[in-house]
Amino acid sequence: MAGFVLEGIGIKGISCAVPKKVFDNTEFYDKFGKEAVDSTIKMTGVRYSHRAPDEQTASDLCFVAARNLIEKKGIDPAEIGAVVFISQTPDYRLPATACVLHKRLGLSKNCMAFDVNLGCSGWVYGVNIVGSLLKTGAIDKALLLFGDTSVRTVSPEDRGAVMLFGEGGSATLLAKDENDSISGELMTDGEGFKSIIMPAGGFRNPNASTERVEQPDGVVRSAYDGYMNGTDVFSFTITQVPKLIKNFSEKNGKTPDQYDALILHQANLYILQQISRKTKVPMEKIPVSLDRYGNTSGTSIPITLCDAYGDKSNENLHLLLSGFGIGLSWGVVEANINSDDIFPIVVTNEIFTEGTEVFD
Amino acid sequence: MTDQEKIALLEEAFEADEGTLTPETELDSVDGWGSMAKLTLIVLMDEECGKTLKSDDIKKFVTIKDIMDYMG
């Protein structure tokens, strides 16, 4: 297993931003029928989600989260030596959205900036990536920005998907601290690359039709819409994720329930319950935010932290955090975070209008 | 596991009344055979049989006996 230890690195701030509009899944009664909607809500646990207007992007949400984090932490933006934007809904095909965020945040030229394409495992991967940059670079502070606007990546006819996702952005500050450390393990199974996929829009299927037609699974979508084989993803999750959580804890001389909390990617409620059962961590130690924010892809770990601890004062939390999904890709991170460094979720309608006017 | 035990587990998974399923029962005729039942079946296979059930396996199931054979 691809384990890592980042001695002398810590998570020193987490902020999240979500769009203003709150969507209630019962608004789908007319479209999908009451019975189907109610049973989907019961299984996924998602009743409400925040949804962005078309013009608001994941980077807009990350920008607001990062600006809030910089203000709250009282950091000089010039101190930030790296910014990594992880998303599957970037602003453009080119350039990297991290460069746009670098400009908007007014960061120094002495700063690395790049994008990474990962979804639900993206935040735990990002902790490793950004922590490694700090470890090897002559920089003291770095930002991990994860955001996705997933609702618009799926067909509006895809009930299971449109009722599951929410949208949001996050900013996580990592910094050098000789008394702190982060460890974790990251995994991949590329055999499952088709389990969650948006086949067109890249360069593999250049002439795919944009027409939405009924697919073998009965859902009307085009190759530009996201597809998820829910059965296989569920099967993967309930076997691989608990195994990683248990093995990692054991290697660190613990059982999973000995952490202050297990922070899980908010895939859906049924999956959280299965992981709880298999890892023997009671649901009381697994905070849930998906009922009000939906599955926000890799943002769901920071959203869950901000939701659970944003208003708590000076609690030293020893946490196990796990993200898993598209790739297939999954991982676990063990970290100490003080609740004073976890800020309440910000709601915003801010849009970077300058970003739409490019050919000047 | 005996056939009787397997059927009892499947009746519970599909929320079917006791004694309503037989090996010959076709899955399409079972009320509870929906997407939730498939997830429950994955959990059942993992827990009771130590097997990782995939969507391709499920597609091949026509009768209750097909599932019982998979259970081993």
Short mmCIF file of C-alpha atoms in Angstrom, two decimals:
data_model
loop_
_atom_site.label_atom_id
_atom_site.label_comp_id
_atom_site.label_asym_id
_atom_site.label_seq_id
_atom_site.Cartn_x
_atom_site.Cartn_y
_atom_site.Cartn_z
CA MET A 1 0.00 0.00 0.00
CA ALA A 2 1.15 3.51 -0.85
CA GLY A 3 1.62 4.90 2.62
CA PHE A 4 3.10 8.30 3.48
CA VAL A 5 4.21 10.28 6.51
CA LEU A 6 4.62 14.06 6.46
CA GLU A 7 6.62 14.88 9.59
CA GLY A 8 6.62 18.57 10.45
CA ILE A 9 3.53 19.38 8.35
CA GLY A 10 0.06 20.19 9.67
CA ILE A 11 -3.44 21.20 8.57
CA LYS A 12 -3.84 24.76 9.86
CA GLY A 13 -7.08 25.98 8.39
CA ILE A 14 -10.22 24.79 6.59
CA SER A 15 -12.93 26.92 5.02
CA CYS A 16 -15.81 26.05 2.68
CA ALA A 17 -18.19 27.99 0.46
CA VAL A 18 -21.47 26.83 -1.08
CA PRO A 19 -23.86 28.51 -3.54
CA LYS A 20 -26.80 30.42 -2.06
CA LYS A 21 -29.57 28.43 -3.70
CA VAL A 22 -30.89 25.56 -1.58
CA PHE A 23 -32.57 22.82 -3.58
CA ASP A 24 -35.13 20.50 -1.95
CA ASN A 25 -35.29 17.07 -3.61
CA THR A 26 -39.07 16.93 -3.09
CA GLU A 27 -39.19 19.50 -5.92
CA PHE A 28 -38.67 16.42 -8.12
CA TYR A 29 -42.09 14.94 -7.15
CA ASP A 30 -43.65 16.09 -10.43
CA LYS A 31 -40.74 14.95 -12.58
CA PHE A 32 -39.93 11.52 -11.12
CA GLY A 33 -43.01 10.70 -9.02
CA LYS A 34 -43.41 10.89 -5.23
CA GLU A 35 -42.71 7.22 -4.50
CA ALA A 36 -39.43 7.12 -6.46
CA VAL A 37 -38.26 10.41 -4.98
CA ASP A 38 -39.08 9.41 -1.39
CA SER A 39 -37.33 6.04 -1.69
CA THR A 40 -34.25 7.70 -3.24
CA ILE A 41 -34.11 10.25 -0.39
CA LYS A 42 -34.43 7.41 2.12
CA MET A 43 -31.54 5.46 0.58
CA THR A 44 -29.16 8.34 -0.15
CA GLY A 45 -30.07 10.43 2.89
CA VAL A 46 -29.91 13.56 0.71
CA ARG A 47 -32.88 15.90 1.14
CA TYR A 48 -31.30 19.31 0.43
CA SER A 49 -28.30 20.52 -1.53
CA HIS A 50 -26.79 23.85 -2.52
CA ARG A 51 -26.75 24.42 -6.28
CA ALA A 52 -24.89 27.03 -8.25
CA PRO A 53 -26.30 29.03 -11.16
CA ASP A 54 -24.71 28.13 -14.53
CA GLU A 55 -22.28 31.06 -14.40
CA GLN A 56 -20.88 30.18 -10.96
CA THR A 57 -17.99 27.72 -11.09
CA ALA A 58 -16.19 25.50 -8.62
CA SER A 59 -13.31 27.99 -8.67
CA ASP A 60 -15.67 30.81 -7.63
CA LEU A 61 -16.60 28.77 -4.57
CA CYS A 62 -12.96 27.89 -3.84
CA PHE A 63 -12.00 31.54 -4.24
CA VAL A 64 -14.51 32.66 -1.61
CA ALA A 65 -13.43 29.83 0.70
CA ALA A 66 -9.74 30.73 0.26
CA ARG A 67 -10.31 34.46 0.74
CA ASN A 68 -12.24 33.73 3.94
CA LEU A 69 -9.48 31.41 5.14
CA ILE A 70 -6.73 33.97 4.43
CA GLU A 71 -8.70 36.67 6.28
CA LYS A 72 -9.60 34.51 9.26
CA LYS A 73 -6.06 33.20 9.64
CA GLY A 74 -4.57 36.67 9.12
CA ILE A 75 -2.12 35.41 6.51
CA ASP A 76 -0.21 37.61 4.08
CA PRO A 77 -1.00 36.09 0.63
CA ALA A 78 2.69 36.55 -0.23
CA GLU A 79 3.53 33.79 2.27
CA ILE A 80 1.66 31.17 0.22
CA GLY A 81 4.18 29.19 -1.82
CA ALA A 82 1.85 26.76 -3.60
CA VAL A 83 -1.77 26.53 -4.65
CA VAL A 84 -3.22 23.27 -5.96
CA PHE A 85 -6.74 23.20 -7.39
CA ILE A 86 -8.35 19.76 -7.51
CA SER A 87 -11.59 19.43 -9.42
CA GLN A 88 -13.42 17.69 -12.24
CA THR A 89 -15.28 20.86 -13.15
CA PRO A 90 -12.53 23.37 -13.97
CA ASP A 91 -13.20 26.80 -15.52
CA TYR A 92 -11.61 25.97 -18.86
CA ARG A 93 -10.06 23.08 -20.78
CA LEU A 94 -6.98 25.32 -20.70
CA PRO A 95 -5.28 26.88 -18.76
CA ALA A 96 -5.11 25.33 -15.30
CA THR A 97 -7.73 26.95 -13.07
CA ALA A 98 -5.11 27.19 -10.30
CA CYS A 99 -3.48 29.99 -12.33
CA VAL A 100 -6.78 31.91 -12.44
CA LEU A 101 -7.16 31.47 -8.68
CA HIS A 102 -3.55 32.56 -8.19
CA LYS A 103 -4.42 35.86 -9.87
CA ARG A 104 -7.72 36.33 -8.05
CA LEU A 105 -6.18 35.67 -4.65
CA GLY A 106 -3.34 38.08 -5.37
CA LEU A 107 -0.63 35.51 -4.68
CA SER A 108 3.08 36.12 -5.19
CA LYS A 109 4.94 35.10 -8.35
CA ASN A 110 7.07 32.92 -6.06
CA CYS A 111 4.28 30.35 -5.97
CA MET A 112 3.59 27.03 -7.65
CA ALA A 113 0.11 26.60 -9.12
CA PHE A 114 -1.38 23.62 -10.89
CA ASP A 115 -4.53 21.52 -11.24
CA VAL A 116 -5.17 17.87 -10.44
CA ASN A 117 -8.06 15.87 -11.91
CA LEU A 118 -9.57 13.78 -9.11
CA GLY A 119 -13.03 13.52 -7.58
CA CYS A 120 -14.22 12.05 -4.32
CA SER A 121 -10.73 10.95 -3.25
CA GLY A 122 -9.29 14.34 -4.24
CA TRP A 123 -9.08 15.95 -0.82
CA VAL A 124 -7.09 13.12 0.79
CA TYR A 125 -4.83 12.95 -2.28
CA GLY A 126 -4.49 16.74 -2.10
CA VAL A 127 -3.28 16.60 1.50
CA ASN A 128 -0.49 14.29 0.35
CA ILE A 129 0.36 16.41 -2.73
CA VAL A 130 0.39 19.77 -0.96
CA GLY A 131 2.08 18.32 2.13
CA SER A 132 4.80 16.86 -0.09
CA LEU A 133 5.34 20.24 -1.81
CA LEU A 134 5.85 21.81 1.62
CA LYS A 135 8.14 19.02 2.67
CA THR A 136 10.45 19.28 -0.35
CA GLY A 137 10.12 22.97 -1.21
CA ALA A 138 11.49 26.11 0.41
CA ILE A 139 7.96 27.22 1.27
CA ASP A 140 6.12 27.37 4.59
CA LYS A 141 2.46 27.65 3.66
CA ALA A 142 0.36 26.20 0.83
CA LEU A 143 -3.28 26.02 -0.20
CA LEU A 144 -5.24 22.96 -1.23
CA LEU A 145 -8.38 24.06 -3.07
CA PHE A 146 -10.98 21.42 -3.86
CA GLY A 147 -14.26 22.26 -5.54
CA ASP A 148 -16.84 20.72 -7.85
CA THR A 149 -20.16 21.71 -9.39
CA SER A 150 -21.25 18.13 -10.02
CA VAL A 151 -24.99 18.62 -10.59
CA ARG A 152 -24.35 20.02 -14.07
CA THR A 153 -22.10 17.08 -15.01
CA VAL A 154 -25.04 14.66 -15.16
CA SER A 155 -28.17 14.32 -17.28
CA PRO A 156 -31.21 16.05 -15.72
CA GLU A 157 -33.04 12.76 -16.42
CA ASP A 158 -30.61 10.75 -14.28
CA ARG A 159 -32.67 10.56 -11.07
CA GLY A 160 -30.06 8.78 -8.96
CA ALA A 161 -27.42 11.38 -9.84
CA VAL A 162 -29.37 14.66 -9.86
CA MET A 163 -30.85 13.81 -6.48
CA LEU A 164 -27.46 12.91 -5.01
CA PHE A 165 -25.04 15.71 -5.79
CA GLY A 166 -24.52 19.09 -4.20
CA GLU A 167 -22.03 21.80 -5.09
CA GLY A 168 -19.32 23.49 -3.07
CA GLY A 169 -15.72 24.59 -2.81
CA SER A 170 -13.11 24.38 -0.08
CA ALA A 171 -9.76 25.79 0.93
CA THR A 172 -7.36 23.95 3.22
CA LEU A 173 -4.21 25.57 4.57
CA LEU A 174 -1.23 23.31 5.15
CA ALA A 175 1.88 24.67 6.84
CA LYS A 176 5.19 23.65 8.33
CA ASP A 177 5.01 22.93 12.07
CA GLU A 178 7.76 20.88 13.69
CA ASN A 179 5.35 19.57 16.34
CA ASP A 180 2.80 18.26 13.87
CA SER A 181 2.58 15.46 11.33
CA ILE A 182 0.15 13.93 8.86
CA SER A 183 0.12 10.36 7.63
CA GLY A 184 -2.00 8.34 5.30
CA GLU A 185 -2.37 5.80 2.53
CA LEU A 186 -3.53 6.23 -1.05
CA MET A 187 -4.86 3.55 -3.38
CA THR A 188 -5.98 3.13 -7.00
CA ASP A 189 -7.76 0.47 -9.06
CA GLY A 190 -7.64 1.60 -12.68
CA GLU A 191 -9.60 -1.50 -13.69
CA GLY A 192 -12.62 0.47 -12.53
CA PHE A 193 -11.99 3.55 -14.71
CA LYS A 194 -15.34 3.05 -16.47
CA SER A 195 -17.32 2.74 -13.23
CA ILE A 196 -17.69 6.53 -13.04
CA ILE A 197 -17.00 8.28 -16.32
CA MET A 198 -17.90 11.20 -18.55
CA PRO A 199 -16.81 9.68 -21.89
CA ALA A 200 -16.90 12.76 -24.15
CA GLY A 201 -15.47 16.25 -23.87
CA GLY A 202 -11.85 15.07 -23.83
CA PHE A 203 -9.91 13.83 -26.82
CA ARG A 204 -10.81 10.08 -26.77
CA ASN A 205 -14.30 10.49 -28.26
CA PRO A 206 -13.98 13.65 -30.34
CA ASN A 207 -17.13 13.22 -32.43
CA ALA A 208 -19.60 11.98 -29.82
CA SER A 209 -23.17 13.11 -30.30
CA THR A 210 -24.60 15.61 -27.82
CA GLU A 211 -28.06 14.07 -28.22
CA ARG A 212 -29.45 12.45 -25.07
CA VAL A 213 -30.82 8.98 -25.78
CA GLU A 214 -31.89 6.08 -23.55
CA GLN A 215 -28.86 4.01 -22.51
CA PRO A 216 -28.77 0.29 -21.58
CA ASP A 217 -29.30 1.18 -17.91
CA GLY A 218 -32.56 2.90 -18.83
CA VAL A 219 -31.30 6.45 -18.21
CA VAL A 220 -31.52 9.12 -20.90
CA ARG A 221 -28.08 10.72 -21.28
CA SER A 222 -25.40 11.63 -23.82
CA ALA A 223 -21.67 10.86 -23.80
CA TYR A 224 -21.13 14.36 -22.36
CA ASP A 225 -23.07 13.42 -19.22
CA GLY A 226 -21.49 11.68 -16.28
CA TYR A 227 -22.30 7.98 -15.79
CA MET A 228 -21.95 5.94 -12.63
CA ASN A 229 -22.32 2.18 -12.28
CA GLY A 230 -23.82 2.54 -8.80
CA THR A 231 -23.81 -1.19 -8.11
CA ASP A 232 -20.10 -1.66 -8.83
CA VAL A 233 -19.12 1.53 -7.01
CA PHE A 234 -21.13 0.39 -3.98
CA SER A 235 -19.54 -3.04 -4.12
CA PHE A 236 -16.04 -1.51 -4.34
CA THR A 237 -16.71 0.92 -1.53
CA ILE A 238 -18.07 -1.46 1.06
CA THR A 239 -15.20 -3.91 0.54
CA GLN A 240 -12.10 -1.77 -0.14
CA VAL A 241 -12.73 1.29 2.04
CA PRO A 242 -13.37 -0.48 5.37
CA LYS A 243 -10.37 -2.72 4.64
CA LEU A 244 -8.08 0.30 4.19
CA ILE A 245 -9.47 2.05 7.28
CA LYS A 246 -8.97 -1.05 9.42
CA ASN A 247 -5.49 -1.90 8.08
CA PHE A 248 -4.25 1.68 8.40
CA SER A 249 -5.55 2.02 11.97
CA GLU A 250 -4.04 -1.32 12.93
CA LYS A 251 -0.64 -0.29 11.56
CA ASN A 252 -0.84 2.75 13.81
CA GLY A 253 -1.71 0.60 16.81
CA LYS A 254 -5.35 1.62 16.94
CA THR A 255 -8.83 0.49 16.13
CA PRO A 256 -10.84 2.85 13.88
CA ASP A 257 -13.17 3.84 16.74
CA GLN A 258 -10.26 5.21 18.79
CA TYR A 259 -10.08 8.41 16.75
CA ASP A 260 -12.17 11.40 17.84
CA ALA A 261 -14.13 10.98 14.61
CA LEU A 262 -14.10 9.20 11.27
CA ILE A 263 -14.70 11.80 8.58
CA LEU A 264 -15.98 10.08 5.45
CA HIS A 265 -16.63 11.26 1.93
CA GLN A 266 -20.40 11.77 1.93
CA ALA A 267 -21.12 9.22 -0.83
CA ASN A 268 -24.61 8.38 0.41
CA LEU A 269 -26.11 7.49 3.77
CA TYR A 270 -26.42 3.77 3.07
CA ILE A 271 -22.70 3.58 2.24
CA LEU A 272 -21.79 5.50 5.43
CA GLN A 273 -23.88 3.03 7.43
CA GLN A 274 -22.16 0.06 5.81
CA ILE A 275 -18.69 1.51 6.50
CA SER A 276 -19.76 2.18 10.09
CA ARG A 277 -20.88 -1.42 10.47
CA LYS A 278 -17.77 -2.92 8.92
CA THR A 279 -15.23 -0.72 10.72
CA LYS A 280 -17.18 -0.93 13.99
CA VAL A 281 -17.14 2.86 14.31
CA PRO A 282 -20.56 3.94 15.63
CA MET A 283 -22.49 6.48 13.51
CA GLU A 284 -22.18 8.92 16.46
CA LYS A 285 -18.50 9.19 15.52
CA ILE A 286 -19.18 9.61 11.79
CA PRO A 287 -20.50 13.15 11.21
CA VAL A 288 -23.13 13.44 8.44
CA SER A 289 -23.56 16.55 6.28
CA LEU A 290 -25.04 15.02 3.13
CA ASP A 291 -28.62 15.47 4.34
CA ARG A 292 -28.20 19.24 3.87
CA TYR A 293 -25.33 19.52 1.37
CA GLY A 294 -25.58 16.35 -0.73
CA ASN A 295 -22.60 14.49 -2.13
CA THR A 296 -20.23 17.35 -2.97
CA SER A 297 -17.47 15.15 -4.43
CA GLY A 298 -14.09 15.76 -2.75
CA THR A 299 -15.44 18.88 -1.03
CA SER A 300 -17.57 16.67 1.19
CA ILE A 301 -14.77 15.98 3.69
CA PRO A 302 -14.02 19.68 4.36
CA ILE A 303 -17.76 20.51 4.30
CA THR A 304 -18.40 17.82 6.90
CA LEU A 305 -15.57 19.22 9.06
CA CYS A 306 -16.84 22.80 8.77
CA ASP A 307 -20.40 21.66 9.44
CA ALA A 308 -19.47 19.60 12.51
CA TYR A 309 -16.72 21.74 14.05
CA GLY A 310 -17.07 25.23 12.51
CA ASP A 311 -18.58 26.63 15.71
CA LYS A 312 -16.53 24.60 18.23
CA SER A 313 -13.87 26.33 20.30
CA ASN A 314 -10.36 25.02 20.84
CA GLU A 315 -10.93 21.29 20.56
CA ASN A 316 -7.86 19.32 19.55
CA LEU A 317 -9.21 16.72 17.18
CA HIS A 318 -7.38 13.54 16.27
CA LEU A 319 -9.12 12.50 13.06
CA LEU A 320 -9.17 9.75 10.50
CA LEU A 321 -10.45 11.00 7.14
CA SER A 322 -11.27 8.91 4.08
CA GLY A 323 -12.21 9.77 0.50
CA PHE A 324 -13.15 7.26 -2.21
CA GLY A 325 -14.72 7.10 -5.65
CA ILE A 326 -14.00 7.91 -9.31
CA GLY A 327 -10.79 6.38 -10.63
CA LEU A 328 -11.35 4.13 -8.85
CA SER A 329 -9.30 5.92 -6.26
CA TRP A 330 -9.38 5.93 -2.47
CA GLY A 331 -7.31 6.93 0.49
CA VAL A 332 -7.11 7.66 4.17
CA VAL A 333 -5.45 10.48 6.11
CA GLU A 334 -4.71 10.74 9.83
CA ALA A 335 -4.34 14.31 11.10
CA ASN A 336 -4.60 16.53 14.14
CA ILE A 337 -6.76 19.59 13.57
CA ASN A 338 -7.74 22.21 16.14
CA SER A 339 -11.40 23.18 15.82
CA ASP A 340 -10.35 26.88 15.97
CA ASP A 341 -8.85 26.29 12.51
CA ILE A 342 -12.14 24.99 11.11
CA PHE A 343 -14.45 27.82 10.02
CA PRO A 344 -18.22 27.94 9.49
CA ILE A 345 -19.45 27.40 5.91
CA VAL A 346 -19.82 30.57 3.85
CA VAL A 347 -22.76 31.03 1.45
CA THR A 348 -22.03 32.99 -1.73
CA ASN A 349 -23.35 34.01 -5.15
CA GLU A 350 -20.03 35.55 -6.20
CA ILE A 351 -19.06 35.03 -9.85
CA PHE A 352 -15.81 35.96 -11.64
CA THR A 353 -17.35 37.84 -14.57
CA GLU A 354 -13.90 38.79 -15.88
CA GLY A 355 -13.37 35.11 -16.57
CA THR A 356 -16.01 34.97 -19.31
CA GLU A 357 -14.61 37.84 -21.37
CA VAL A 358 -11.40 36.42 -22.78
CA PHE A 359 -10.97 37.49 -26.42
CA ASP A 360 -10.08 41.12 -25.92
CA MET B 1 -25.15 -23.08 4.20
CA THR B 2 -28.25 -25.13 3.43
CA ASP B 3 -30.67 -24.19 0.67
CA GLN B 4 -33.23 -23.37 3.33
CA GLU B 5 -30.84 -20.94 5.03
CA LYS B 6 -30.00 -19.30 1.71
CA ILE B 7 -33.66 -18.79 0.88
CA ALA B 8 -34.31 -17.37 4.35
CA LEU B 9 -31.52 -14.83 3.84
CA LEU B 10 -32.85 -13.86 0.42
CA GLU B 11 -36.41 -13.48 1.71
CA GLU B 12 -35.08 -11.12 4.35
CA ALA B 13 -32.99 -9.19 1.81
CA PHE B 14 -35.92 -8.75 -0.59
CA GLU B 15 -38.40 -8.06 2.21
CA ALA B 16 -40.46 -11.02 0.98
CA ASP B 17 -42.78 -13.00 3.29
CA GLU B 18 -41.43 -16.25 4.70
CA GLY B 19 -42.05 -19.19 2.41
CA THR B 20 -42.81 -17.09 -0.66
CA LEU B 21 -39.54 -17.70 -2.51
CA THR B 22 -38.49 -20.98 -4.11
CA PRO B 23 -35.42 -21.80 -6.21
CA GLU B 24 -37.63 -21.57 -9.31
CA THR B 25 -38.96 -18.11 -8.53
CA GLU B 26 -38.03 -15.67 -11.30
CA LEU B 27 -36.49 -12.47 -9.98
CA ASP B 28 -38.59 -10.26 -12.25
CA SER B 29 -41.67 -11.54 -10.44
CA VAL B 30 -40.33 -10.56 -7.00
CA ASP B 31 -41.76 -7.22 -5.83
CA GLY B 32 -38.73 -6.30 -3.78
CA TRP B 33 -36.22 -6.90 -6.61
CA GLY B 34 -35.17 -3.29 -7.19
CA SER B 35 -31.99 -1.23 -6.94
CA MET B 36 -32.11 -1.26 -3.13
CA ALA B 37 -32.43 -5.07 -3.09
CA LYS B 38 -29.34 -5.31 -5.29
CA LEU B 39 -27.34 -3.27 -2.78
CA THR B 40 -28.68 -5.40 0.05
CA LEU B 41 -27.63 -8.49 -1.91
CA ILE B 42 -24.09 -7.10 -2.29
CA VAL B 43 -23.92 -6.61 1.49
CA LEU B 44 -25.32 -10.11 2.05
CA MET B 45 -22.75 -11.72 -0.28
CA ASP B 46 -19.95 -9.78 1.39
CA GLU B 47 -21.09 -10.57 4.92
CA GLU B 48 -22.40 -14.12 4.66
CA CYS B 49 -20.36 -15.52 1.78
CA GLY B 50 -17.20 -13.35 1.63
CA LYS B 51 -17.85 -12.63 -2.05
CA THR B 52 -17.68 -9.33 -3.92
CA LEU B 53 -20.75 -9.18 -6.14
CA LYS B 54 -20.49 -7.05 -9.30
CA SER B 55 -23.18 -5.63 -11.59
CA ASP B 56 -22.22 -8.10 -14.37
CA ASP B 57 -22.89 -11.02 -11.98
CA ILE B 58 -26.28 -9.57 -11.01
CA LYS B 59 -27.29 -9.18 -14.66
CA LYS B 60 -26.88 -12.96 -15.10
CA PHE B 61 -29.29 -13.77 -12.27
CA VAL B 62 -32.67 -14.93 -13.61
CA THR B 63 -34.03 -17.11 -10.81
CA ILE B 64 -33.50 -17.41 -7.07
CA LYS B 65 -31.52 -20.59 -7.80
CA ASP B 66 -28.95 -18.54 -9.79
CA ILE B 67 -28.29 -16.45 -6.69
CA MET B 68 -28.17 -19.56 -4.47
CA ASP B 69 -25.59 -21.15 -6.79
CA TYR B 70 -23.48 -17.97 -6.62
CA MET B 71 -23.61 -18.07 -2.82
CA GLY B 72 -21.74 -21.38 -3.03
#
